[in-house]
Amino acid sequence: MLQMRNVAKRYGATVALENVNLDVKAGEVMALLGENGAGKSTLVKILAGLEQPDSGAIAIGGKPHNIGSPAQARAAGISYVAQELSIVGTLSVAENVFLGDQTVGLLRSPSSLARRAKPFLARIGLGDIDPSLPAEAFSVAERQLMEIARLLSREARIAILDEPTAALSEVEIDRVKTAVRTLAEEGCAIIYVTHRLGEVFELSHRVTIIRNGHSFAPVATSSLQVDGLIEMMLGRRLEQMFPPRAPSVGDKLLVVEDCLCQGLSSPVSFILRKGEMLGLAGQVGSGATAILKVLAGLTPLYRGSITLDGRPFTPRVIRDSIKMGVAYCSDDRKRDGVFAVRNLVENLSAPVIDQVSRFGLMNRRAETTHTQAVAQQFNIDINGLGRLAGNLSGGNQQKVALGKWIGISPSLLIVEEPTRGVDVGARAEIYRHLRAQTARGLAILFASSDTHEVLGLADTIGTFFQGEMVQIGSADAMTAEIITRDVTHPAVAA
Amino acid sequence: MNCFNPRRDLAARLAMMIAIYAIFAARLPSYYTIPGVASLLDGAFLTGVIALGVGLTMIAGEMDLSVGSMAALAGIISIKLAPLGILPAIVVTTALAAVVGAAQGWCIAWLRINSLIFTVGTLIAFRGLALLISNEQTANISLDQLDATDFLSVHWFFVSPLSLILLIAALVISVFCSRTLWGREIFSIGGGRAEARAAGVPMGRPLIIAFALSAALAALAGAVLSLQAGSATPLGFDAVLLDAVTACLIGGVALRGGRGSVLGIIIGLFTLRFLVSGIASLGAPFWAQSLASGALLIALILVEGGYYAFARRRAFAKSRLAAG
């Protein structure tokens, strides 16, 4: 039904896909597996018409196709349930089911639309909701199910589901599985992207693994074991990538006790010591980043207690955290990591702007001295400080986003996804710089969906799955297999 | 579970409009006599017709700032076209404006530019064009044609051509908004542009349609009022944009897009109208009218903000309870 040959895609200097082949037959569920950053999402975006490949050929039903826009993808019979939701909250449920569908007709009455949406909603277990209510009245899980209802309504020949169950509970996941099976039985070719290995074994007929922008020949699911699958996903390890762990750690710095917050379904406790690096591993929506946001002052703490250096620590806004010497670097560099249209001096001095100014007037010399000191610590070219941050590569931008916080001499650095969108070489460098900071007594708490990163970098590792901490322990006792199992399929452990 | 209910929201706004009407009607007989009601309705024509268009662009998550200049330009053009006959002049002017507005929408979609920036440009440019075409003079209809425009000023009870046009425009836009694919696309790109795009909604069409309708409605209002008066000045209609936006905001159109309805815009329009005319009829000076409509808008925004915060907290507490 669908064939992709030698597809490649780069974003600037970063290669997302180097050489990918994909074959999906009608009536088949093809699981697409790979680690974060392996290129799965890029691949499905190309199929959905949201991205254009640099080279390669796509054929549907034996005929070559050019997919230039989401509308063209739709015309080719491809339907896509995105990882990020594509439900418009202000529209009604029924309108969302038929959103983007040009064939429903120009004239529509809300009641007839609701009536027509009803059977599709019923098939996904949403039969009892009122389709004329706005979509924002429903939970994220229900909205995800609405997307699948939309997919059903389009009678697609090829359906792409990109982590459709990431935000769902068990009951809801069962509804999705039933819908996927029905779709396949009706002759639809299904590409199913997931991190949950249980679903792979339950649903898929064949598995295609993507690693570092390359695809592997598809394997029949029935011939696979959980362990073998994990090994294939991980591939060889890059031992030399990570600096050695801390030989010893200092006193208790951060004590998190019985804390509950948005994104967690059961309370977490852990202790972070000076000079220690604690890595929280988990997929998107697993709750690994939840407590980081509380510590940064972004979301409120519902329950539990946090002490920093023996004193209670309850930041209400980001500024509180910064005052207490807690720096936070989010996973969205474009949004709040760097000022893309300002130069590096201004980027690096931003957190200490009151230290390099007097009575509101900037002291340029103090600013330059400060930024040069920071730049040297993070190996940023001090002769290029006049360049705009937006013109740097992802790796160098990340060095700026992280490095600027060293300037406030924090006691705790919180990092989400320390190396998202950073190439391999720059990764090793960032890891080295972070480790150098902990040697000076800085404690680092980071969350990552990259198993290798957590395993290689952290001294202590916590694993998260569906809002719960699966386990926490010394990194010496962990292996890539244990972490991958914990964050994808902890049931196997029990 | 539900923190926003459009029906309850509209009902609250309607209740406020009725309350304001009642307060003034208790003191002012002109609020219920036939000529009084007629003048209230006619007075709402300009702001109303333009608010429908601006409201559409606001629902699309954009804003057309050029409507005032467009109305002035249309006024001049319609006077120049009056020799064709009054009705043809109105129709041709409106159609021309729709084409220009569509081009404006296309540019905004194609350049992916913020419509505020683009329409500041056209706001100034249309005014310049009006001055150019009018030769910087007030344009007057020829004397022998004055009689032909009389039909725009007749009244049947409290209904006039002006209030009929407003009513028809509101009905047409309302049906367009709630019952057509194209109208719903405008709501979808305003409610969530990235989500709508991912769902396969084309980005160009809703923007082109919203801006074409906005320009056409502005031109319709400008042409009708200019022909009714028999003259048009190139510097006219400069205050209408803010009135129209205020009416939309009072009527529950969200600035960030996606929310709003024609009924809401009409409610907002008359809330504002009842308040301003009432204060004026009671003999208050002009500053009191401005102050009152500003205060109303700000009070409403505060109440809305407070209500959302309250609803969020309640929804949040409920979800915590549900989660155990």
PDB file of N, CA, C and O in Angstrom, chain A residues 50 70 85-88 90-91 95 99-102 105-110 134 136-137 150 154 260 302, chain B residues 1-2 4 178-182 184-185 187-188 191-192 195 197-202 205 258-259 316 320:
ATOM      1  N   LEU A  50       3.386  17.545   6.571  1.00  0.00           N
ATOM      2  CA  LEU A  50       3.790  18.691   7.388  1.00  0.00           C
ATOM      3  C   LEU A  50       5.255  19.059   7.148  1.00  0.00           C
ATOM      4  O   LEU A  50       5.679  20.161   7.456  1.00  0.00           O
ATOM      5  N   PRO A  70      -0.666  19.063   4.152  1.00  0.00           N
ATOM      6  CA  PRO A  70      -1.607  18.165   4.819  1.00  0.00           C
ATOM      7  C   PRO A  70      -2.822  17.863   3.947  1.00  0.00           C
ATOM      8  O   PRO A  70      -3.345  16.746   3.966  1.00  0.00           O
ATOM      9  N   LEU A  85      -1.673  17.341  20.018  1.00  0.00           N
ATOM     10  CA  LEU A  85      -3.084  17.258  19.654  1.00  0.00           C
ATOM     11  C   LEU A  85      -3.415  18.201  18.507  1.00  0.00           C
ATOM     12  O   LEU A  85      -2.855  19.274  18.391  1.00  0.00           O
ATOM     13  N   SER A  86      -4.344  17.790  17.678  1.00  0.00           N
ATOM     14  CA  SER A  86      -4.851  18.708  16.657  1.00  0.00           C
ATOM     15  C   SER A  86      -6.351  18.887  16.837  1.00  0.00           C
ATOM     16  O   SER A  86      -7.115  18.861  15.889  1.00  0.00           O
ATOM     17  N   ILE A  87      -6.759  19.032  18.088  1.00  0.00           N
ATOM     18  CA  ILE A  87      -8.157  19.303  18.403  1.00  0.00           C
ATOM     19  C   ILE A  87      -8.261  20.781  18.771  1.00  0.00           C
ATOM     20  O   ILE A  87      -7.508  21.264  19.612  1.00  0.00           O
ATOM     21  N   VAL A  88      -9.177  21.493  18.109  1.00  0.00           N
ATOM     22  CA  VAL A  88      -9.368  22.909  18.412  1.00  0.00           C
ATOM     23  C   VAL A  88     -10.388  23.015  19.556  1.00  0.00           C
ATOM     24  O   VAL A  88     -11.551  22.645  19.384  1.00  0.00           O
ATOM     25  N   THR A  90     -12.033  25.359  21.024  1.00  0.00           N
ATOM     26  CA  THR A  90     -13.209  26.218  20.999  1.00  0.00           C
ATOM     27  C   THR A  90     -14.293  25.685  20.063  1.00  0.00           C
ATOM     28  O   THR A  90     -15.411  26.169  20.093  1.00  0.00           O
ATOM     29  N   LEU A  91     -13.963  24.707  19.226  1.00  0.00           N
ATOM     30  CA  LEU A  91     -14.980  24.132  18.339  1.00  0.00           C
ATOM     31  C   LEU A  91     -15.669  22.975  19.061  1.00  0.00           C
ATOM     32  O   LEU A  91     -15.142  22.407  20.001  1.00  0.00           O
ATOM     33  N   GLU A  95     -17.575  19.156  15.283  1.00  0.00           N
ATOM     34  CA  GLU A  95     -16.799  19.917  14.308  1.00  0.00           C
ATOM     35  C   GLU A  95     -15.362  19.442  14.264  1.00  0.00           C
ATOM     36  O   GLU A  95     -14.736  19.403  13.206  1.00  0.00           O
ATOM     37  N   LEU A  99     -13.172  18.215  11.202  1.00  0.00           N
ATOM     38  CA  LEU A  99     -12.309  19.364  10.911  1.00  0.00           C
ATOM     39  C   LEU A  99     -11.317  19.024   9.792  1.00  0.00           C
ATOM     40  O   LEU A  99     -10.675  17.987   9.815  1.00  0.00           O
ATOM     41  N   GLY A 100     -11.231  19.926   8.831  1.00  0.00           N
ATOM     42  CA  GLY A 100     -10.296  19.724   7.737  1.00  0.00           C
ATOM     43  C   GLY A 100     -10.846  18.810   6.661  1.00  0.00           C
ATOM     44  O   GLY A 100     -10.170  18.519   5.691  1.00  0.00           O
ATOM     45  N   ASP A 101     -12.078  18.363   6.837  1.00  0.00           N
ATOM     46  CA  ASP A 101     -12.684  17.464   5.867  1.00  0.00           C
ATOM     47  C   ASP A 101     -13.519  18.289   4.899  1.00  0.00           C
ATOM     48  O   ASP A 101     -14.530  18.875   5.279  1.00  0.00           O
ATOM     49  N   GLN A 102     -13.081  18.374   3.649  1.00  0.00           N
ATOM     50  CA  GLN A 102     -13.778  19.222   2.684  1.00  0.00           C
ATOM     51  C   GLN A 102     -15.003  18.527   2.106  1.00  0.00           C
ATOM     52  O   GLN A 102     -15.800  19.144   1.428  1.00  0.00           O
ATOM     53  N   GLY A 105     -19.323  18.947   3.020  1.00  0.00           N
ATOM     54  CA  GLY A 105     -20.275  19.871   2.408  1.00  0.00           C
ATOM     55  C   GLY A 105     -20.144  21.254   2.994  1.00  0.00           C
ATOM     56  O   GLY A 105     -19.748  21.422   4.142  1.00  0.00           O
ATOM     57  N   LEU A 106     -20.490  22.221   2.160  1.00  0.00           N
ATOM     58  CA  LEU A 106     -20.316  23.611   2.566  1.00  0.00           C
ATOM     59  C   LEU A 106     -21.312  23.980   3.658  1.00  0.00           C
ATOM     60  O   LEU A 106     -20.988  24.636   4.621  1.00  0.00           O
ATOM     61  N   LEU A 107     -22.552  23.530   3.476  1.00  0.00           N
ATOM     62  CA  LEU A 107     -23.575  23.864   4.456  1.00  0.00           C
ATOM     63  C   LEU A 107     -23.694  22.739   5.472  1.00  0.00           C
ATOM     64  O   LEU A 107     -23.737  21.567   5.116  1.00  0.00           O
ATOM     65  N   ARG A 108     -23.716  23.088   6.718  1.00  0.00           N
ATOM     66  CA  ARG A 108     -23.862  22.063   7.740  1.00  0.00           C
ATOM     67  C   ARG A 108     -24.610  22.685   8.901  1.00  0.00           C
ATOM     68  O   ARG A 108     -24.391  23.845   9.238  1.00  0.00           O
ATOM     69  N   SER A 109     -25.508  21.934   9.504  1.00  0.00           N
ATOM     70  CA  SER A 109     -26.145  22.458  10.704  1.00  0.00           C
ATOM     71  C   SER A 109     -25.502  21.749  11.887  1.00  0.00           C
ATOM     72  O   SER A 109     -25.106  20.587  11.774  1.00  0.00           O
ATOM     73  N   PRO A 110     -25.355  22.465  13.006  1.00  0.00           N
ATOM     74  CA  PRO A 110     -24.701  21.854  14.157  1.00  0.00           C
ATOM     75  C   PRO A 110     -25.345  20.523  14.545  1.00  0.00           C
ATOM     76  O   PRO A 110     -24.657  19.574  14.916  1.00  0.00           O
ATOM     77  N   PRO A 134     -18.281  22.099  23.401  1.00  0.00           N
ATOM     78  CA  PRO A 134     -16.936  22.426  22.917  1.00  0.00           C
ATOM     79  C   PRO A 134     -15.915  21.382  23.394  1.00  0.00           C
ATOM     80  O   PRO A 134     -16.021  20.851  24.493  1.00  0.00           O
ATOM     81  N   GLU A 136     -12.986  21.657  24.421  1.00  0.00           N
ATOM     82  CA  GLU A 136     -12.157  21.997  25.575  1.00  0.00           C
ATOM     83  C   GLU A 136     -12.793  21.560  26.891  1.00  0.00           C
ATOM     84  O   GLU A 136     -12.154  21.590  27.930  1.00  0.00           O
ATOM     85  N   ALA A 137     -14.086  21.165  26.835  1.00  0.00           N
ATOM     86  CA  ALA A 137     -14.737  20.701  28.047  1.00  0.00           C
ATOM     87  C   ALA A 137     -14.278  19.291  28.422  1.00  0.00           C
ATOM     88  O   ALA A 137     -14.632  18.797  29.476  1.00  0.00           O
ATOM     89  N   ARG A 150     -11.893  11.129  14.363  1.00  0.00           N
ATOM     90  CA  ARG A 150     -11.708  11.861  13.108  1.00  0.00           C
ATOM     91  C   ARG A 150     -11.078  10.949  12.055  1.00  0.00           C
ATOM     92  O   ARG A 150     -11.507  10.923  10.900  1.00  0.00           O
ATOM     93  N   ARG A 154     -12.675   9.604   8.276  1.00  0.00           N
ATOM     94  CA  ARG A 154     -12.077   9.927   6.977  1.00  0.00           C
ATOM     95  C   ARG A 154     -11.897   8.706   6.097  1.00  0.00           C
ATOM     96  O   ARG A 154     -11.450   8.825   4.969  1.00  0.00           O
ATOM     97  N   LEU A 260       3.402  15.757  45.435  1.00  0.00           N
ATOM     98  CA  LEU A 260       2.427  15.490  44.391  1.00  0.00           C
ATOM     99  C   LEU A 260       2.192  16.794  43.646  1.00  0.00           C
ATOM    100  O   LEU A 260       2.056  17.848  44.264  1.00  0.00           O
ATOM    101  N   TYR A 302       1.029  20.355  45.117  1.00  0.00           N
ATOM    102  CA  TYR A 302      -0.245  20.047  45.764  1.00  0.00           C
ATOM    103  C   TYR A 302      -0.028  19.556  47.191  1.00  0.00           C
ATOM    104  O   TYR A 302      -0.784  19.849  48.087  1.00  0.00           O
TER     105      TYR A 302
ATOM    106  N   MET B   1     -16.515  20.237  35.214  1.00  0.00           N
ATOM    107  CA  MET B   1     -15.764  19.789  34.049  1.00  0.00           C
ATOM    108  C   MET B   1     -15.711  20.888  33.000  1.00  0.00           C
ATOM    109  O   MET B   1     -14.688  21.178  32.415  1.00  0.00           O
ATOM    110  N   ASN B   2     -16.855  21.530  32.819  1.00  0.00           N
ATOM    111  CA  ASN B   2     -16.946  22.489  31.734  1.00  0.00           C
ATOM    112  C   ASN B   2     -16.689  23.898  32.258  1.00  0.00           C
ATOM    113  O   ASN B   2     -17.473  24.418  33.043  1.00  0.00           O
ATOM    114  N   PHE B   4     -16.240  26.614  30.246  1.00  0.00           N
ATOM    115  CA  PHE B   4     -16.798  27.659  29.391  1.00  0.00           C
ATOM    116  C   PHE B   4     -18.035  27.144  28.698  1.00  0.00           C
ATOM    117  O   PHE B   4     -17.993  26.197  27.924  1.00  0.00           O
ATOM    118  N   SER B 178     -22.175  29.882  11.583  1.00  0.00           N
ATOM    119  CA  SER B 178     -22.503  28.678  12.327  1.00  0.00           C
ATOM    120  C   SER B 178     -22.826  27.495  11.441  1.00  0.00           C
ATOM    121  O   SER B 178     -22.804  26.365  11.895  1.00  0.00           O
ATOM    122  N   ARG B 179     -23.123  27.751  10.165  1.00  0.00           N
ATOM    123  CA  ARG B 179     -23.623  26.634   9.352  1.00  0.00           C
ATOM    124  C   ARG B 179     -22.826  26.355   8.097  1.00  0.00           C
ATOM    125  O   ARG B 179     -23.234  25.554   7.279  1.00  0.00           O
ATOM    126  N   THR B 180     -21.722  27.046   7.857  1.00  0.00           N
ATOM    127  CA  THR B 180     -20.974  26.718   6.640  1.00  0.00           C
ATOM    128  C   THR B 180     -19.569  26.263   6.997  1.00  0.00           C
ATOM    129  O   THR B 180     -19.002  26.664   8.010  1.00  0.00           O
ATOM    130  N   LEU B 181     -19.050  25.418   6.137  1.00  0.00           N
ATOM    131  CA  LEU B 181     -17.681  24.939   6.288  1.00  0.00           C
ATOM    132  C   LEU B 181     -16.724  26.118   6.385  1.00  0.00           C
ATOM    133  O   LEU B 181     -15.842  26.169   7.234  1.00  0.00           O
ATOM    134  N   TRP B 182     -16.904  27.112   5.462  1.00  0.00           N
ATOM    135  CA  TRP B 182     -15.978  28.238   5.414  1.00  0.00           C
ATOM    136  C   TRP B 182     -16.016  29.037   6.709  1.00  0.00           C
ATOM    137  O   TRP B 182     -14.984  29.496   7.196  1.00  0.00           O
ATOM    138  N   ARG B 184     -16.895  27.900   9.696  1.00  0.00           N
ATOM    139  CA  ARG B 184     -16.301  27.124  10.789  1.00  0.00           C
ATOM    140  C   ARG B 184     -14.787  27.096  10.668  1.00  0.00           C
ATOM    141  O   ARG B 184     -14.081  26.996  11.661  1.00  0.00           O
ATOM    142  N   GLU B 185     -14.292  27.158   9.432  1.00  0.00           N
ATOM    143  CA  GLU B 185     -12.830  27.201   9.259  1.00  0.00           C
ATOM    144  C   GLU B 185     -12.246  28.460   9.891  1.00  0.00           C
ATOM    145  O   GLU B 185     -11.161  28.426  10.458  1.00  0.00           O
ATOM    146  N   PHE B 187     -13.433  29.965  12.513  1.00  0.00           N
ATOM    147  CA  PHE B 187     -13.392  29.694  13.951  1.00  0.00           C
ATOM    148  C   PHE B 187     -12.243  28.756  14.300  1.00  0.00           C
ATOM    149  O   PHE B 187     -11.606  28.902  15.332  1.00  0.00           O
ATOM    150  N   SER B 188     -11.995  27.774  13.411  1.00  0.00           N
ATOM    151  CA  SER B 188     -10.966  26.788  13.750  1.00  0.00           C
ATOM    152  C   SER B 188      -9.573  27.403  13.728  1.00  0.00           C
ATOM    153  O   SER B 188      -8.772  27.128  14.606  1.00  0.00           O
ATOM    154  N   GLY B 191      -9.267  29.432  16.874  1.00  0.00           N
ATOM    155  CA  GLY B 191      -9.228  28.657  18.122  1.00  0.00           C
ATOM    156  C   GLY B 191      -7.929  27.916  18.316  1.00  0.00           C
ATOM    157  O   GLY B 191      -7.517  27.665  19.434  1.00  0.00           O
ATOM    158  N   GLY B 192      -7.279  27.536  17.224  1.00  0.00           N
ATOM    159  CA  GLY B 192      -6.011  26.831  17.349  1.00  0.00           C
ATOM    160  C   GLY B 192      -5.415  26.668  15.964  1.00  0.00           C
ATOM    161  O   GLY B 192      -5.784  25.778  15.222  1.00  0.00           O
ATOM    162  N   GLU B 195      -3.285  23.438  15.431  1.00  0.00           N
ATOM    163  CA  GLU B 195      -4.145  22.260  15.486  1.00  0.00           C
ATOM    164  C   GLU B 195      -4.973  22.157  14.202  1.00  0.00           C
ATOM    165  O   GLU B 195      -5.102  21.087  13.624  1.00  0.00           O
ATOM    166  N   ARG B 197      -4.326  23.398  11.287  1.00  0.00           N
ATOM    167  CA  ARG B 197      -3.473  23.079  10.141  1.00  0.00           C
ATOM    168  C   ARG B 197      -3.163  21.590  10.132  1.00  0.00           C
ATOM    169  O   ARG B 197      -3.227  20.937   9.095  1.00  0.00           O
ATOM    170  N   ALA B 198      -2.852  21.059  11.316  1.00  0.00           N
ATOM    171  CA  ALA B 198      -2.537  19.632  11.387  1.00  0.00           C
ATOM    172  C   ALA B 198      -3.746  18.791  10.991  1.00  0.00           C
ATOM    173  O   ALA B 198      -3.600  17.679  10.498  1.00  0.00           O
ATOM    174  N   ALA B 199      -4.949  19.322  11.224  1.00  0.00           N
ATOM    175  CA  ALA B 199      -6.152  18.575  10.868  1.00  0.00           C
ATOM    176  C   ALA B 199      -6.466  18.700   9.377  1.00  0.00           C
ATOM    177  O   ALA B 199      -7.387  18.066   8.887  1.00  0.00           O
ATOM    178  N   GLY B 200      -5.728  19.544   8.667  1.00  0.00           N
ATOM    179  CA  GLY B 200      -5.925  19.659   7.228  1.00  0.00           C
ATOM    180  C   GLY B 200      -6.744  20.860   6.800  1.00  0.00           C
ATOM    181  O   GLY B 200      -7.206  20.922   5.668  1.00  0.00           O
ATOM    182  N   VAL B 201      -6.964  21.815   7.698  1.00  0.00           N
ATOM    183  CA  VAL B 201      -7.690  23.031   7.312  1.00  0.00           C
ATOM    184  C   VAL B 201      -6.742  23.915   6.510  1.00  0.00           C
ATOM    185  O   VAL B 201      -5.635  24.188   6.953  1.00  0.00           O
ATOM    186  N   PRO B 202      -7.160  24.358   5.294  1.00  0.00           N
ATOM    187  CA  PRO B 202      -6.286  25.251   4.541  1.00  0.00           C
ATOM    188  C   PRO B 202      -6.180  26.593   5.259  1.00  0.00           C
ATOM    189  O   PRO B 202      -7.157  27.069   5.832  1.00  0.00           O
ATOM    190  N   ARG B 205      -7.756  30.168   2.737  1.00  0.00           N
ATOM    191  CA  ARG B 205      -9.171  30.446   2.500  1.00  0.00           C
ATOM    192  C   ARG B 205      -9.856  31.177   3.651  1.00  0.00           C
ATOM    193  O   ARG B 205     -10.495  32.209   3.426  1.00  0.00           O
ATOM    194  N   GLY B 258     -11.139  32.531  18.005  1.00  0.00           N
ATOM    195  CA  GLY B 258     -11.837  31.271  18.229  1.00  0.00           C
ATOM    196  C   GLY B 258     -13.177  31.378  18.909  1.00  0.00           C
ATOM    197  O   GLY B 258     -14.005  30.491  18.770  1.00  0.00           O
ATOM    198  N   ARG B 259     -13.384  32.437  19.678  1.00  0.00           N
ATOM    199  CA  ARG B 259     -14.632  32.569  20.428  1.00  0.00           C
ATOM    200  C   ARG B 259     -15.404  33.786  19.954  1.00  0.00           C
ATOM    201  O   ARG B 259     -14.819  34.829  19.709  1.00  0.00           O
ATOM    202  N   PHE B 316     -10.098  22.514  38.688  1.00  0.00           N
ATOM    203  CA  PHE B 316      -8.870  21.924  39.198  1.00  0.00           C
ATOM    204  C   PHE B 316      -9.161  21.128  40.469  1.00  0.00           C
ATOM    205  O   PHE B 316      -8.772  19.966  40.612  1.00  0.00           O
ATOM    206  N   ARG B 320      -8.814  17.058  41.122  1.00  0.00           N
ATOM    207  CA  ARG B 320      -8.041  16.477  42.223  1.00  0.00           C
ATOM    208  C   ARG B 320      -8.900  15.482  42.992  1.00  0.00           C
ATOM    209  O   ARG B 320      -8.455  14.412  43.354  1.00  0.00           O
TER     210      ARG B 320
END
